[in-house]
Tab-separated table of C-alpha atoms in Angstrom:
chain	number	residue	atom	x	y	z
E	151	MET	CA	12.610	18.881	41.574
E	152	ALA	CA	16.101	18.561	40.056
E	153	CYS	CA	17.215	15.276	38.516
E	154	SER	CA	20.702	13.849	38.695
E	155	SER	CA	22.640	13.125	35.509
E	156	ASN	CA	22.122	9.395	36.120
E	157	GLN	CA	18.342	9.880	36.392
E	158	ILE	CA	18.272	11.927	33.189
E	159	SER	CA	20.311	9.265	31.408
E	160	ALA	CA	17.951	6.552	32.662
E	161	LYS	CA	14.910	8.512	31.450
E	162	LYS	CA	16.451	8.982	28.006
E	163	LYS	CA	17.221	5.266	27.821
E	164	SER	CA	13.666	4.393	28.908
E	165	SER	CA	12.224	6.777	26.297
E	166	SER	CA	14.396	5.205	23.615
E	167	LEU	CA	13.310	1.717	24.627
E	168	ASN	CA	9.633	2.739	24.628
E	169	TRP	CA	9.990	4.201	21.138
E	170	ARG	CA	11.725	1.099	19.837
E	171	THR	CA	9.147	-1.156	21.500
E	172	ALA	CA	6.282	0.792	19.936
E	173	LEU	CA	7.953	0.653	16.527
E	174	TYR	CA	8.436	-3.099	16.850
E	175	ILE	CA	4.788	-3.638	17.834
E	176	ILE	CA	3.575	-1.562	14.877
E	177	THR	CA	5.842	-3.528	12.563
E	178	LEU	CA	4.628	-6.896	13.819
E	179	THR	CA	1.014	-5.781	13.384
E	180	GLY	CA	1.644	-4.832	9.778
E	181	ALA	CA	3.868	-7.826	9.133
E	182	ALA	CA	1.008	-10.191	10.003
E	183	PHE	CA	-0.102	-9.687	6.411
E	184	PHE	CA	3.083	-11.466	5.319
E	185	LYS	CA	2.757	-14.463	7.644
E	186	GLY	CA	3.851	-17.755	6.132
E	187	ARG	CA	5.549	-15.975	3.226
E	188	LYS	CA	9.216	-15.399	2.414
E	189	SER	CA	10.765	-12.221	3.814
E	190	CYS	CA	13.708	-10.354	2.306
E	191	MET	CA	13.888	-7.674	5.017
E	192	SER	CA	13.852	-7.693	8.789
E	193	ALA	CA	10.787	-6.384	10.626
E	194	ILE	CA	12.614	-3.246	11.756
E	195	GLU	CA	13.866	-2.511	8.215
E	196	ILE	CA	10.290	-2.707	6.916
E	197	ALA	CA	9.090	-0.311	9.622
E	198	GLN	CA	11.813	2.213	8.814
E	199	ASP	CA	10.732	2.253	5.163
E	200	LEU	CA	7.114	3.158	5.956
E	201	PRO	CA	6.306	6.598	4.519
E	202	GLU	CA	4.494	9.235	6.534
E	203	LEU	CA	0.801	9.056	5.659
E	204	HIS	CA	-0.859	12.259	4.437
E	205	TRP	CA	-3.876	12.196	6.724
E	206	PRO	CA	-5.833	15.071	5.074
E	207	SER	CA	-5.911	13.013	1.843
E	208	VAL	CA	-6.674	9.749	3.649
E	209	LEU	CA	-9.586	11.321	5.538
E	210	ARG	CA	-11.083	13.059	2.497
E	211	HIS	CA	-10.691	9.919	0.386
E	212	TYR	CA	-12.514	7.882	3.029
E	213	ARG	CA	-15.309	10.456	3.378
E	214	HIS	CA	-15.936	10.832	-0.338
E	215	SER	CA	-15.722	7.086	-1.038
E	216	THR	CA	-18.380	6.440	1.619
E	217	GLY	CA	-20.540	9.509	0.928
E	218	LEU	CA	-20.089	10.999	4.397
E	219	ASN	CA	-19.913	14.648	5.367
E	220	GLN	CA	-17.609	15.851	8.130
E	221	GLY	CA	-20.337	15.677	10.766
E	222	GLN	CA	-21.212	12.075	9.929
E	223	LEU	CA	-17.553	11.052	9.996
E	224	ALA	CA	-17.176	12.795	13.347
E	225	ASP	CA	-20.076	10.734	14.730
E	226	ARG	CA	-18.466	7.474	13.572
E	227	LEU	CA	-15.143	8.388	15.132
E	228	ALA	CA	-16.748	9.801	18.306
E	229	VAL	CA	-15.074	13.188	17.879
E	230	THR	CA	-16.290	16.695	17.060
E	231	GLN	CA	-16.802	17.995	13.524
E	232	THR	CA	-14.301	20.731	14.356
E	233	MET	CA	-11.664	18.078	14.990
E	234	VAL	CA	-12.355	16.372	11.642
E	235	SER	CA	-12.100	19.768	9.947
E	236	ARG	CA	-8.734	20.410	11.607
E	237	TRP	CA	-7.439	16.989	10.531
E	238	GLU	CA	-8.481	17.560	6.921
E	239	ALA	CA	-6.904	21.019	6.935
E	240	GLY	CA	-3.649	19.554	8.235
E	241	ASP	CA	-3.834	21.616	11.435
E	242	ALA	CA	-3.842	18.517	13.654
E	243	ARG	CA	-3.063	14.809	13.371
E	244	PRO	CA	-5.405	11.939	14.323
E	245	SER	CA	-4.286	9.930	17.346
E	246	PRO	CA	-2.986	6.374	16.781
E	247	ARG	CA	-6.331	5.031	18.046
E	248	ILE	CA	-8.266	7.115	15.506
E	249	GLN	CA	-5.847	6.145	12.732
E	250	GLU	CA	-6.435	2.426	13.324
E	251	LEU	CA	-10.190	2.956	13.706
E	252	LEU	CA	-10.340	4.855	10.422
E	253	PHE	CA	-8.524	2.061	8.559
E	254	ASP	CA	-10.781	-0.556	10.163
E	255	LEU	CA	-13.896	1.392	9.118
E	256	TYR	CA	-12.537	1.837	5.608
E	257	TRP	CA	-11.951	-1.904	5.248
E	258	ALA	CA	-15.324	-2.823	6.751
E	259	GLU	CA	-17.178	-0.596	4.285
E	260	SER	CA	-15.131	-1.292	1.158
E	261	ALA	CA	-15.003	-5.081	1.504
E	262	THR	CA	-17.582	-7.708	2.405
E	263	ILE	CA	-14.970	-10.281	3.427
E	264	SER	CA	-12.185	-10.468	5.994
E	265	ARG	CA	-8.627	-9.519	5.105
E	266	ASP	CA	-7.489	-13.152	5.291
E	267	VAL	CA	-10.205	-14.242	2.855
E	268	TRP	CA	-9.393	-11.280	0.604
E	269	GLU	CA	-5.718	-12.290	0.539
E	270	GLU	CA	-6.640	-15.884	-0.323
E	271	ARG	CA	-8.915	-14.756	-3.162
E	272	ILE	CA	-6.139	-12.606	-4.600
E	273	ALA	CA	-3.786	-15.596	-4.441
E	274	GLN	CA	-6.282	-17.859	-6.269
E	275	ASN	CA	-7.181	-15.289	-8.949
E	276	PRO	CA	-6.294	-16.326	-12.532
E	277	ALA	CA	-5.771	-12.663	-13.521
E	278	LEU	CA	-2.470	-10.791	-13.206
E	279	ILE	CA	-2.520	-9.269	-9.711
E	280	CYS	CA	0.122	-8.452	-7.160
E	281	VAL	CA	0.017	-6.571	-3.880
E	282	ALA	CA	3.264	-4.765	-3.103
E	283	ASP	CA	4.567	-2.628	-0.269
E	284	VAL	CA	6.449	0.663	-0.491
E	285	THR	CA	9.764	-1.153	-1.038
E	286	GLY	CA	8.358	-2.917	-4.108
E	287	ARG	CA	8.190	-6.286	-2.371
E	288	PHE	CA	5.399	-8.729	-3.258
E	289	ALA	CA	3.039	-9.402	-0.357
E	290	VAL	CA	0.635	-11.467	-2.474
E	291	ALA	CA	0.962	-12.712	-6.048
E	292	SER	CA	-1.993	-14.185	-7.915
E	293	ARG	CA	-2.084	-17.591	-9.548
E	294	GLY	CA	-2.288	-15.873	-12.936
E	295	LEU	CA	0.879	-13.852	-12.323
E	296	ALA	CA	2.762	-16.941	-11.159
E	297	ARG	CA	1.603	-18.752	-14.298
E	298	LEU	CA	2.939	-15.915	-16.473
E	299	PHE	CA	6.331	-16.225	-14.780
E	300	GLY	CA	6.311	-20.024	-14.990
E	301	MET	CA	6.802	-20.150	-11.212
E	302	GLU	CA	5.053	-21.331	-8.088
E	303	GLN	CA	3.360	-18.571	-6.097
E	304	ASP	CA	5.658	-19.122	-3.120
E	305	GLU	CA	8.592	-18.310	-5.398
E	306	LEU	CA	7.134	-14.840	-6.036
E	307	SER	CA	6.041	-13.947	-2.503
E	308	GLY	CA	8.617	-11.775	-0.793
E	309	ARG	CA	10.459	-10.994	-4.049
E	310	PHE	CA	11.115	-7.431	-5.217
E	311	LEU	CA	9.757	-5.891	-8.412
E	312	ARG	CA	13.208	-4.661	-9.409
E	313	HIS	CA	14.533	-8.249	-9.401
E	314	LEU	CA	11.755	-9.541	-11.664
E	315	PHE	CA	10.859	-6.644	-13.956
E	316	ARG	CA	12.584	-4.003	-15.994
E	317	GLY	CA	11.470	-1.052	-18.119
E	318	GLU	CA	8.053	0.573	-17.934
E	319	VAL	CA	6.702	-1.287	-14.891
E	320	LEU	CA	9.555	0.053	-12.773
E	321	ASP	CA	8.824	3.536	-14.158
E	322	LEU	CA	5.204	3.004	-13.103
E	323	PHE	CA	6.212	2.127	-9.545
E	324	ASP	CA	8.568	5.112	-9.374
E	325	THR	CA	5.640	7.340	-10.362
E	326	PHE	CA	3.571	5.844	-7.538
E	327	MET	CA	6.352	6.790	-5.134
E	328	ARG	CA	6.572	10.364	-6.441
E	329	THR	CA	2.817	10.965	-6.390
E	330	GLY	CA	2.348	9.832	-2.784
E	331	PHE	CA	0.560	6.532	-3.490
E	332	PHE	CA	1.914	4.999	-0.284
E	333	GLU	CA	1.070	8.122	1.709
E	334	GLY	CA	-2.655	7.836	0.977
E	335	ARG	CA	-2.653	10.691	-1.562
E	336	VAL	CA	-3.872	8.556	-4.501
E	337	ALA	CA	-7.362	7.085	-4.994
E	338	SER	CA	-6.571	4.966	-8.079
E	339	ALA	CA	-4.436	4.806	-11.202
E	340	GLU	CA	-4.825	3.455	-14.735
E	341	SER	CA	-1.900	2.497	-16.940
E	342	ALA	CA	-0.749	0.912	-20.168
E	343	GLU	CA	2.746	-0.509	-20.191
E	344	SER	CA	5.063	-2.941	-21.848
E	345	LEU	CA	5.904	-5.548	-19.222
E	346	GLU	CA	9.402	-7.010	-19.423
E	347	PHE	CA	9.838	-9.836	-16.935
E	348	ARG	CA	12.341	-12.546	-16.084
E	349	HIS	CA	10.727	-15.925	-16.749
E	350	ALA	CA	11.541	-18.991	-14.647
E	351	SER	CA	13.611	-20.230	-17.587
E	352	GLY	CA	15.933	-17.253	-17.087
E	353	GLU	CA	14.802	-15.670	-20.346
E	354	TRP	CA	13.473	-12.095	-20.460
E	355	LYS	CA	9.986	-11.965	-21.982
E	356	GLN	CA	7.614	-9.134	-22.873
E	357	VAL	CA	3.834	-8.587	-22.965
E	358	TYR	CA	1.567	-5.532	-23.215
E	359	LEU	CA	-0.689	-4.699	-20.274
E	360	HIS	CA	-3.692	-2.524	-19.455
E	361	GLY	CA	-3.658	-1.996	-15.700
E	362	LEU	CA	-5.810	-0.638	-12.885
E	363	HIS	CA	-4.182	0.011	-9.519
E	364	LYS	CA	-5.643	0.855	-6.113
E	365	PRO	CA	-4.374	1.490	-2.594
E	366	VAL	CA	-5.091	-1.070	0.116
E	367	LEU	CA	-5.275	0.201	3.700
E	368	MET	CA	-3.714	-2.263	6.129
E	369	PRO	CA	-2.906	-2.416	9.862
E	370	GLY	CA	0.018	-0.322	10.942
E	371	PRO	CA	-1.490	1.850	9.569
E	372	ARG	CA	0.101	1.612	6.132
E	373	VAL	CA	-0.846	1.630	2.473
E	374	LEU	CA	-0.084	-1.216	0.056
E	375	CYS	CA	-0.496	-1.104	-3.712
E	376	MET	CA	-2.729	-3.624	-5.481
E	377	MET	CA	-1.598	-3.734	-9.112
E	378	SER	CA	-3.922	-5.604	-11.474
E	379	ALA	CA	-3.697	-5.921	-15.234
E	380	ALA	CA	-4.797	-7.803	-18.331
E	381	VAL	CA	-2.582	-8.854	-21.225
E	382	VAL	CA	-3.613	-6.954	-24.378
E	383	SER	CA	-2.493	-6.679	-27.977
E	384	GLU	CA	-0.018	-4.022	-29.061
E	385	GLY	CA	-2.884	-2.248	-30.832
E	386	VAL	CA	-4.996	-2.040	-27.658
E	387	TYR	CA	-1.916	-0.963	-25.693
E	388	ARG	CA	-1.395	1.960	-28.076
E	389	GLU	CA	-5.096	2.886	-27.995
E	390	VAL	CA	-5.087	3.016	-24.194
E	391	ARG	CA	-1.859	5.054	-24.178
E	392	GLU	CA	-3.441	7.544	-26.552
E	393	ARG	CA	-6.579	7.827	-24.399
E	394	LEU	CA	-4.528	8.278	-21.229
E	395	GLY	CA	-2.175	10.740	-22.880
E	396	GLY	CA	0.813	8.664	-21.817
E	397	GLN	CA	1.666	5.652	-19.702
E	398	LEU	CA	-0.342	6.528	-16.628
E	399	VAL	CA	-3.205	8.571	-15.209
E	400	VAL	CA	-3.175	9.028	-11.428
E	401	ARG	CA	-6.421	9.977	-9.729
E	402	LYS	CA	-5.611	11.837	-6.546
E	403	ALA	CA	-7.588	11.427	-3.344
E	404	LEU	CA	-9.847	14.482	-2.989
């Protein structure tokens, strides 16, 4: 049956509205992680910055981290082994329902506490820890990191790495972007860097760090980066750099 130009225009408008509505819902789901914290970007701007996840890497990383074969993963997701094989080969893409289910299963098996409790424990940790999104914005900053900056934790939440750091830490984050960290392609990373940061006094200060960094799978679905580190002496910093063969070793998801 033929459609009039007005009907076609109405359908296009409806499709556009549905797409925008879906995008907004996804954004609000992911943005729940930031509730009660300062925001430097609108919800839609955050959603537009989300990278496309590399599902073959995400699936293989989940399987190998939980010791499952393709058949066992298929049983958990209520699909066929052939479908899992196609996803891992990149021949097909999991549906939104499967994507969310996979992230929920990953969280349930890699953590013994809820996400809210996990966030609170990160915030109370005396070590240097921050959880950042793909834009480099702090979602959670630990008590130890706030202490290093001479700030309150609320002053760090929602801030961007590029406004607080300079030098090797920004190089580290750029490497995460290039290697697909926020696409699910990375299992973990180890680093040694000289941290230059802007203290609350306005003065730039510097310490040496030995860091371990891991992806965090969150609703959306999306990947955040949990960066954790310890302050070390210059001697230890150089020893770690020599062992790593440089600033950073990235361990790819299988």
